[in-house]
Short mmCIF file of C-alpha atoms in Angstrom, two decimals:
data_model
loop_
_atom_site.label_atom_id
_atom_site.label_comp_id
_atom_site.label_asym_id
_atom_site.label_seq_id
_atom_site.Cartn_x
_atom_site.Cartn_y
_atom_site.Cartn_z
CA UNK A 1 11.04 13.53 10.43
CA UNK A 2 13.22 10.44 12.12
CA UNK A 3 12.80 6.97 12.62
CA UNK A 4 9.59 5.29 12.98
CA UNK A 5 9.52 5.15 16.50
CA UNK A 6 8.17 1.01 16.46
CA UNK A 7 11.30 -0.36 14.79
CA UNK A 8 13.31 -2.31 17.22
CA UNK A 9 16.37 -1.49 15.81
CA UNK A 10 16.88 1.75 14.18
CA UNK A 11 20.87 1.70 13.48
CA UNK A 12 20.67 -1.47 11.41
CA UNK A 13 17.04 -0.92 9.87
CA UNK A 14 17.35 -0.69 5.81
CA UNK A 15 14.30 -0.05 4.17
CA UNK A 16 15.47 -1.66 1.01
CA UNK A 17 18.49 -3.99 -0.02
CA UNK A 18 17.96 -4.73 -3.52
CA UNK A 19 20.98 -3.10 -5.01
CA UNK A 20 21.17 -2.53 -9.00
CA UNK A 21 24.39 -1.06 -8.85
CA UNK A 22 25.40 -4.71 -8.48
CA UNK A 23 22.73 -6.37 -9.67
CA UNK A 24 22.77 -5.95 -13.29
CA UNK A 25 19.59 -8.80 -13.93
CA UNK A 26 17.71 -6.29 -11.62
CA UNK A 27 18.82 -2.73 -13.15
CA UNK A 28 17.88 -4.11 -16.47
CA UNK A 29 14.32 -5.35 -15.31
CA UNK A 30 13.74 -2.12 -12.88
CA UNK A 31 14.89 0.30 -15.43
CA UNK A 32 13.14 -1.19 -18.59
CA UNK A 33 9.60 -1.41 -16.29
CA UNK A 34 10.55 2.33 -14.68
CA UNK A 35 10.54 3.52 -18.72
CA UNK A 36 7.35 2.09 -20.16
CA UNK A 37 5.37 2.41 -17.19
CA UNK A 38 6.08 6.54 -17.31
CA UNK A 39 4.04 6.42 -20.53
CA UNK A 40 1.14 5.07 -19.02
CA UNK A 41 1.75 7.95 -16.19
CA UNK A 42 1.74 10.22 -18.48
CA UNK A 43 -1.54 9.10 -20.67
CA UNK A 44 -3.48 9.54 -17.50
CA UNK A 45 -1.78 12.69 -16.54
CA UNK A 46 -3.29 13.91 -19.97
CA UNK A 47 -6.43 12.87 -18.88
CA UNK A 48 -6.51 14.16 -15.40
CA UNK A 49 -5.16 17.60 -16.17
CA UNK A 50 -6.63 18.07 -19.54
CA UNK A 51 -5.26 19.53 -23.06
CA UNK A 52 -3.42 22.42 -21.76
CA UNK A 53 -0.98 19.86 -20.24
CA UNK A 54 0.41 18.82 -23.74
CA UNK A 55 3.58 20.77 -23.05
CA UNK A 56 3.98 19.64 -19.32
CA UNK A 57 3.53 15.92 -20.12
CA UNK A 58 5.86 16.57 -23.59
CA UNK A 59 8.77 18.20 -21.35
CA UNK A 60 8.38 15.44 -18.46
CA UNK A 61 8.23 12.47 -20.80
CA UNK A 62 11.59 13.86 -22.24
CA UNK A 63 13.04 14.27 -19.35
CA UNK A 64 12.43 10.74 -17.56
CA UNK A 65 14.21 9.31 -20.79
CA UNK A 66 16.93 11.22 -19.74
CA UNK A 67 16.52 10.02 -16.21
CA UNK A 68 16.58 6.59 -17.36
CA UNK A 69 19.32 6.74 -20.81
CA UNK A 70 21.82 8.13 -18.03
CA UNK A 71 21.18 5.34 -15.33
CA UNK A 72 21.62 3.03 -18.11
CA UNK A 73 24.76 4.99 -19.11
CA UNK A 74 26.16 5.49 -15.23
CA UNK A 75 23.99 3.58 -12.67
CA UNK A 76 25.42 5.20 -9.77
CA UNK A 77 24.57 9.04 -11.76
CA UNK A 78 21.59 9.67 -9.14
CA UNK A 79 22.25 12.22 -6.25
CA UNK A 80 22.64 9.89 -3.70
CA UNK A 81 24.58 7.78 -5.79
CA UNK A 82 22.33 4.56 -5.37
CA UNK A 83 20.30 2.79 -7.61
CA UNK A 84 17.10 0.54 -6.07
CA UNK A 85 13.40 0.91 -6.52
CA UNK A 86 12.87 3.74 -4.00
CA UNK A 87 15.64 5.82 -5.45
CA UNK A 88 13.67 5.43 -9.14
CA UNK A 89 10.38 6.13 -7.41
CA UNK A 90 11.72 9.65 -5.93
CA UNK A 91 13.07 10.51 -9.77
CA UNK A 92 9.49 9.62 -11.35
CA UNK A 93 7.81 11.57 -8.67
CA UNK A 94 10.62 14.14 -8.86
CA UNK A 95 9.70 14.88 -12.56
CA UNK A 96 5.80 14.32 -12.04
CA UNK A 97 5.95 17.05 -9.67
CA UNK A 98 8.26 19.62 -11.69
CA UNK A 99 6.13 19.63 -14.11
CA UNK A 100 2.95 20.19 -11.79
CA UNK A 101 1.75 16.78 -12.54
CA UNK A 102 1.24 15.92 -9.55
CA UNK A 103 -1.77 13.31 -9.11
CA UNK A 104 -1.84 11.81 -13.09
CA UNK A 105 -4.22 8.51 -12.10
CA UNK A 106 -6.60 11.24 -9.30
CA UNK A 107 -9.37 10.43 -11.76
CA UNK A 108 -8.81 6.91 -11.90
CA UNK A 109 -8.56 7.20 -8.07
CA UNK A 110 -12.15 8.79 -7.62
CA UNK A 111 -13.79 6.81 -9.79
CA UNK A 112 -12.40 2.90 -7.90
CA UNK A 113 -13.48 4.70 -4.81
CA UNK A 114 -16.65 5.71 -5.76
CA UNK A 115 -17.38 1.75 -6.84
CA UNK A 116 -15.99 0.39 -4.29
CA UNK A 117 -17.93 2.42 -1.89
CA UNK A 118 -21.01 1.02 -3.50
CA UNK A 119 -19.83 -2.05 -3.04
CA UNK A 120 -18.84 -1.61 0.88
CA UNK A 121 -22.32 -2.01 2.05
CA UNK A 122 -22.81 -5.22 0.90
CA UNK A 123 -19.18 -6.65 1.74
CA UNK A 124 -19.21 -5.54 5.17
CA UNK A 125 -23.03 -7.11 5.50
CA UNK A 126 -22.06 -10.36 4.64
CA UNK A 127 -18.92 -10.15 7.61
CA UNK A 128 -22.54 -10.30 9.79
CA UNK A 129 -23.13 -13.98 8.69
CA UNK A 130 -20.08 -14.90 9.38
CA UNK A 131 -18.18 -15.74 12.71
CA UNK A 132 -14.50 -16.97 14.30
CA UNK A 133 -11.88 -18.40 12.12
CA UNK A 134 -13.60 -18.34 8.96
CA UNK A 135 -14.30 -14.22 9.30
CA UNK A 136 -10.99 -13.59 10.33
CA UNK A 137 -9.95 -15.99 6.48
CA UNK A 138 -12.36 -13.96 4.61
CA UNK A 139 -10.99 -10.14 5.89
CA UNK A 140 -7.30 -11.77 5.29
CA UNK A 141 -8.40 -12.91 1.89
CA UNK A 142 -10.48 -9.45 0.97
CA UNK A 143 -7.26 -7.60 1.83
CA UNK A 144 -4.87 -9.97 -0.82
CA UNK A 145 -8.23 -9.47 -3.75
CA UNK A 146 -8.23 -5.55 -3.09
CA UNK A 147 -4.36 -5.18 -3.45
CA UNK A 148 -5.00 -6.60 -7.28
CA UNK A 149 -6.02 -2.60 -7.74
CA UNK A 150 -2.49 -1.08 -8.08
CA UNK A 151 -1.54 1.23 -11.09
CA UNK A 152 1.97 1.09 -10.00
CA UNK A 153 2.60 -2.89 -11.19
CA UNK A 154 2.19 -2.98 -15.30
CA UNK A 155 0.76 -6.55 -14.36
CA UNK A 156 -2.28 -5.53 -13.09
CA UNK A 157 -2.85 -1.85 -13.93
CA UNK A 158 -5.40 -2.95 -16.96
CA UNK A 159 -8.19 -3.87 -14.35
CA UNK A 160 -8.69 -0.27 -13.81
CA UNK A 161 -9.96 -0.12 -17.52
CA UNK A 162 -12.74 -2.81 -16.15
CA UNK A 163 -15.41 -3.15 -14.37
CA UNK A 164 -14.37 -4.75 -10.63
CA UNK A 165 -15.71 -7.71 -9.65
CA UNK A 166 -14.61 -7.62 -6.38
CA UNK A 167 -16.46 -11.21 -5.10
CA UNK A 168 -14.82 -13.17 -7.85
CA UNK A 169 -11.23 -11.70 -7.10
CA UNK A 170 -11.43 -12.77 -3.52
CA UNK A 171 -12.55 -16.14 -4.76
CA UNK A 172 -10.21 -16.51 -7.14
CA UNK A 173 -7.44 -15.59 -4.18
CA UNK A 174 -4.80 -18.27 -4.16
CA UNK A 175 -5.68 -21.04 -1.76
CA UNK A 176 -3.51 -21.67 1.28
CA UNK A 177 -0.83 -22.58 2.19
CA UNK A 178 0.00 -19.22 1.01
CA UNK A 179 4.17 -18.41 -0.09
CA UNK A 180 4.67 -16.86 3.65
CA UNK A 181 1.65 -18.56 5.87
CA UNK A 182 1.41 -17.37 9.27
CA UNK A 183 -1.89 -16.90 10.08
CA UNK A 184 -2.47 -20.21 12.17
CA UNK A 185 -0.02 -17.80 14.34
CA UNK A 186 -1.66 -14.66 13.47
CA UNK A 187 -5.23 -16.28 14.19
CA UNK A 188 -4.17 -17.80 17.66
CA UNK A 189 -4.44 -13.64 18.39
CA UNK A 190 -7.62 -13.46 17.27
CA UNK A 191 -10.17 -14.59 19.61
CA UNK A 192 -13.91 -15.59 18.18
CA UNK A 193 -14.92 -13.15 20.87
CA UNK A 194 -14.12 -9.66 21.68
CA UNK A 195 -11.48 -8.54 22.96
CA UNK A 196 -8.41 -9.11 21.01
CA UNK A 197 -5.16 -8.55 22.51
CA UNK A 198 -4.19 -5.06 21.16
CA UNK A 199 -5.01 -2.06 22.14
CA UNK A 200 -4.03 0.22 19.19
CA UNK A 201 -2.57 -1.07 15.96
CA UNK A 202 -0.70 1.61 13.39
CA UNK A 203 -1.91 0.36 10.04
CA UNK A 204 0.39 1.44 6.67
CA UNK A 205 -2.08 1.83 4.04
CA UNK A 206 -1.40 1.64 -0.36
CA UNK A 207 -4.07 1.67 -2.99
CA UNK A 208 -7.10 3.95 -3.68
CA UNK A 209 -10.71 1.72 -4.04
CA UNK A 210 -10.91 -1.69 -3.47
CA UNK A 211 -7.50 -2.31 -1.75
CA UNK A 212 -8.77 0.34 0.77
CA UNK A 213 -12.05 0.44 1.13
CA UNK A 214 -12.98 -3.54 0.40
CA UNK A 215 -9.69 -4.91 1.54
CA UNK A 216 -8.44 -2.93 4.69
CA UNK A 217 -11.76 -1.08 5.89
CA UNK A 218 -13.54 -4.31 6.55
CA UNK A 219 -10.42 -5.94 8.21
CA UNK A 220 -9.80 -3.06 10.53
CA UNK A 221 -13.26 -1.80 11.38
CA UNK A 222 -13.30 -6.18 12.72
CA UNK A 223 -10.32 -5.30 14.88
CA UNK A 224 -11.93 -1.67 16.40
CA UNK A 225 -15.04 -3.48 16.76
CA UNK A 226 -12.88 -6.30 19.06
CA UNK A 227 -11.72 -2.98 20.89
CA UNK A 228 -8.14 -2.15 18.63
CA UNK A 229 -7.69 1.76 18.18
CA UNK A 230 -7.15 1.56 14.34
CA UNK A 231 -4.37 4.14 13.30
CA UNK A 232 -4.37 5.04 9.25
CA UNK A 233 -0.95 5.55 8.19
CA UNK A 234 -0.66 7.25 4.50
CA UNK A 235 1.27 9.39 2.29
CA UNK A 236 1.22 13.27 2.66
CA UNK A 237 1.54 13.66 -1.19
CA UNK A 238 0.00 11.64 -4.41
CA UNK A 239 2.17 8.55 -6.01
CA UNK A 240 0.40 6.60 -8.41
CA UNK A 241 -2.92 5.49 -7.22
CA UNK A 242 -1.55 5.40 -2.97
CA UNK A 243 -4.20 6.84 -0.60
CA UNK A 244 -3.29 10.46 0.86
CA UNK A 245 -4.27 11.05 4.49
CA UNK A 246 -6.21 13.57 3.46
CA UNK A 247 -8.22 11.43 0.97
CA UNK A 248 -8.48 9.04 3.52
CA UNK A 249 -10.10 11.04 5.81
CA UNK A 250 -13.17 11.54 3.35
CA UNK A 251 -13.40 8.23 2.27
CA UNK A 252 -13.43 6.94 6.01
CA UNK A 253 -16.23 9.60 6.50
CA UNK A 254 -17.95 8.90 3.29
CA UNK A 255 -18.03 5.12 4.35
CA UNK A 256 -19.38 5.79 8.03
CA UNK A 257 -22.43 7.29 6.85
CA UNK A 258 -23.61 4.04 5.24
CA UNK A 259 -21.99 2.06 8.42
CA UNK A 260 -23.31 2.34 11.58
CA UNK A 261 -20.95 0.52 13.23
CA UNK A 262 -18.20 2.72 11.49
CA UNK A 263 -20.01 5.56 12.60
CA UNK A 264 -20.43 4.31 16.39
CA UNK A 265 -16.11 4.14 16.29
CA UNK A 266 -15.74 7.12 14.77
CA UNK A 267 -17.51 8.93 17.62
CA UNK A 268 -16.12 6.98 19.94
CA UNK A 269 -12.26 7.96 18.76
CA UNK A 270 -11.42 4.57 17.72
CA UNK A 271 -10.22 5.43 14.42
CA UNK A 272 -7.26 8.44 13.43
CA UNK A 273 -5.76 9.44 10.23
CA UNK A 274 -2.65 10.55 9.94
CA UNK A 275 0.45 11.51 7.40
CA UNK A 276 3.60 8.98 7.25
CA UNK A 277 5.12 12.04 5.55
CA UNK A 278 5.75 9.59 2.93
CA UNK A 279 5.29 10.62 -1.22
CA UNK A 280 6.38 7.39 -2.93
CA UNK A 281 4.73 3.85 -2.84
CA UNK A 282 7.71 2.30 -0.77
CA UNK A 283 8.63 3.44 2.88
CA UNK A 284 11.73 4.12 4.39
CA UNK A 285 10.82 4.03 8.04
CA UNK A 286 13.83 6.05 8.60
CA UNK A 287 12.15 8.97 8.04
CA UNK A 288 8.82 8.94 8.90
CA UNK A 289 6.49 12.17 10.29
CA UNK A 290 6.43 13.11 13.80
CA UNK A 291 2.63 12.92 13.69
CA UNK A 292 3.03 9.36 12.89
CA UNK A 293 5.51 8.83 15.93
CA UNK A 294 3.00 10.41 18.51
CA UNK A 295 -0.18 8.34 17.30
CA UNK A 296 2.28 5.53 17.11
CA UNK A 297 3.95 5.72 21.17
CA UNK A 298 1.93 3.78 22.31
CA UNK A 299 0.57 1.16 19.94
CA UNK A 300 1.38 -2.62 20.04
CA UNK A 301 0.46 -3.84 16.76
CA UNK A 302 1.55 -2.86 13.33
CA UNK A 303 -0.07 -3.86 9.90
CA UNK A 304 1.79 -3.13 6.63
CA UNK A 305 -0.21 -3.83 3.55
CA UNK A 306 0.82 -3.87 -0.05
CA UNK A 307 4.01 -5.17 -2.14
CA UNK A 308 5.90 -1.63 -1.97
CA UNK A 309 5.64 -0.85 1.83
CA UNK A 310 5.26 -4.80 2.45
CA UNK A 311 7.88 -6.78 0.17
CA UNK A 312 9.90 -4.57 -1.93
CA UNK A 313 10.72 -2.45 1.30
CA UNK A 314 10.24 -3.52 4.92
CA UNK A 315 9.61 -7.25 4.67
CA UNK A 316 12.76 -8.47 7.29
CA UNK A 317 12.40 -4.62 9.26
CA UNK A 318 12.05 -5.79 13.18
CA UNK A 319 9.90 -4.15 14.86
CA UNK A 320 9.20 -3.61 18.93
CA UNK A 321 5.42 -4.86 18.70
CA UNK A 322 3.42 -7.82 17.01
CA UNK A 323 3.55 -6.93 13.07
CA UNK A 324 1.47 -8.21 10.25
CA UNK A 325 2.68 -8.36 6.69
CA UNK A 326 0.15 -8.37 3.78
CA UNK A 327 0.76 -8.14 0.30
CA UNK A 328 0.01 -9.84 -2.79
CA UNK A 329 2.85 -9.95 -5.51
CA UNK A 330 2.47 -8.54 -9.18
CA UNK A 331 5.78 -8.19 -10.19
CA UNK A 332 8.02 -11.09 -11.69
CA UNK A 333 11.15 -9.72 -10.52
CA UNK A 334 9.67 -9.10 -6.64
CA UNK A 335 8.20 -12.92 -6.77
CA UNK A 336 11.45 -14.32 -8.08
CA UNK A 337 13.31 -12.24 -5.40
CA UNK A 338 11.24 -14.31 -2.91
CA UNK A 339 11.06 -17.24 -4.43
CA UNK A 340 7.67 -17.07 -5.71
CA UNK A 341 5.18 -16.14 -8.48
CA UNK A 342 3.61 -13.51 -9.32
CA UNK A 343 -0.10 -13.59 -7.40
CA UNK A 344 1.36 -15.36 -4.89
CA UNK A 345 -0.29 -14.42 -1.16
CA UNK A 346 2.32 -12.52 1.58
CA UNK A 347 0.46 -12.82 5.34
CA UNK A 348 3.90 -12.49 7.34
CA UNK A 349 2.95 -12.37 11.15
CA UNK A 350 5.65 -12.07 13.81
CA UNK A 351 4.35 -11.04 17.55
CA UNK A 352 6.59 -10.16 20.45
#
């Protein structure tokens, strides 16, 4: 593990400068959201592992409090004696996992893939009727109405008790100008016509179901199909309802046998999977897996989607190659931090 190889400069990178232990507005918000939000972790963990898990879930919900009552008590009481959103993330996963609960929303996960992979026939269809700037729009806007599926933001995390309606959440996608606009830039890039200008873009994916499969799928299978090796970056372990690697390596295979165009790029090696050696929703590039730096050498393009790898952590990193920032934001605290609201529409876009 080291340094993503891609940032431009290492020795001042910080994945994440939101600091509660002086911003007491922000530990209030963070800690209050960290607390109720492990209840609905731990309702789904009952569901995913079954009724012998009463005592696990009993013993971990007991346990957080005492996470949480002690920050409140001592903010700087963690081991690393910080206090931001990635430092709470590793002590909800930290529990999760002592207590072997592992994947709690794993059902949840399975069952937005398997509708959204119903859905991915038709979505990627209609990219055929379409053509130049207004394709390129559409895969920008299907990305911002997929990241809407995200059991980590208390916001949002009730549309996973509903039925998804993917079409009218792209449609209902907040018109531009968007709070950070740059794809007039980004879209000067994208030619009408194959080729674009990458080669190979490394591409750091978040949520299970639509966000994957109807948001990035169709907006990176455009880019392979231009001629872009499309590198799949995900977590090596389960946090909240984030893609694994390996999951993403049956859902990309699941999806190319309905796709023949995925199919063609599969054989033809213009698609890879692998880990970030990542297990929480953020990413501190400073420690990233050496699998990720190999596929990675050589790219010029990176794409980091979703408000924890995208806003929360990451959103002024500098990187050596063109990067793309997408994210849509479902968290008061993260808009205001911005100066937005909360659905407000991230496409950041800074090339070399």
């Amino acid at each position: 593990m080291s340094h993503f190889c891609l940032l431009s400069k290492p020795d001042q990178y910080v994945a994440h400068d939101w600091d509660m232990l002086t911003d007491v507005a922000a530990r209030n918000h963070w800690l209050e959201l960290f607390d109720k939000h492990f209840q609905e972790v731990l309702k789904s963990a009952s569901t995913q592992y079954g009724r012998t898990s009463g005592k696990q879930v009993m013993t971990a919900r007991a346990e957080f409090a005492e996470v949480i009552k002690g920050l409140r008590e001592n903010p700087a009481g963690l081991p690393s004696g910080k206090l931001n959103i990635i430092e709470l993330c590793r002590a909800r996963e930290a529990v999760l996992r002592k207590h072997r609960l592992n994947d709690p929303f794993g059902h949840i996960k399975k069952r937005e893939n398997e509708l959204a992979a119903s859905i991915y026939p038709a979505a990627v269809k209609k990219l055929h009727a379409m053509e130049g700037p207004a394709k390129w729009l559409h895969l920008i806007e299907c990305v911002f109405a997929g990241n809407l599926f995200d059991l980590g933001a208390p916001m949002v995390m009730h549309m996973a008790d509903k039925p998804m309606d993917f079409l009218s959440a792209v449609e209902n996608t907040k018109p531009r100008p968007w709070l950070i606009d740059d794809f007039d830039t980004l879209l000067k890039d994208l030619p009408s016509t194959p080729p674009v200008k990458w080669a190979k873009a490394v591409v750091f994916i978040d949520n299970a179901g639509s966000d994957f499969i109807l948001g990035i799928m169709p907006l990176v299978r455009e880019l392979a199909l231009s001629g872009t090796k499309i590198v799949l970056a995900a977590n090596e372990l389960p946090s909240l309802n984030d893609m694994t690697a390996d999951e993403t390596v049956a859902v990309v295979e699941r999806l190319a046998a309905v796709d023949a165009d995925l199919a063609a790029l599969l054989q033809a090696d213009m698609f890879e999977v692998v880990s970030t050696g990542n297990d929480i929703p953020l990413i501190d590039l400073s420690n990233v897996s050496d699998e990720l730096n190999a596929a990675a050498a050589d790219a010029d393009l990176v794409i980091i989607e979703g408000m924890g790898r995208a806003v929360e952590s990451n959103l002024d990193a500098q990187f050596k190659v063109d990067t793309l920032w997408l994210a849509l934001l479902k968290d008061t605290a993260v808009a205001e931090r911005v100066n937005g609201q909360v659905y407000d529409c991230i496409c950041k876009y800074k090339p070399v």
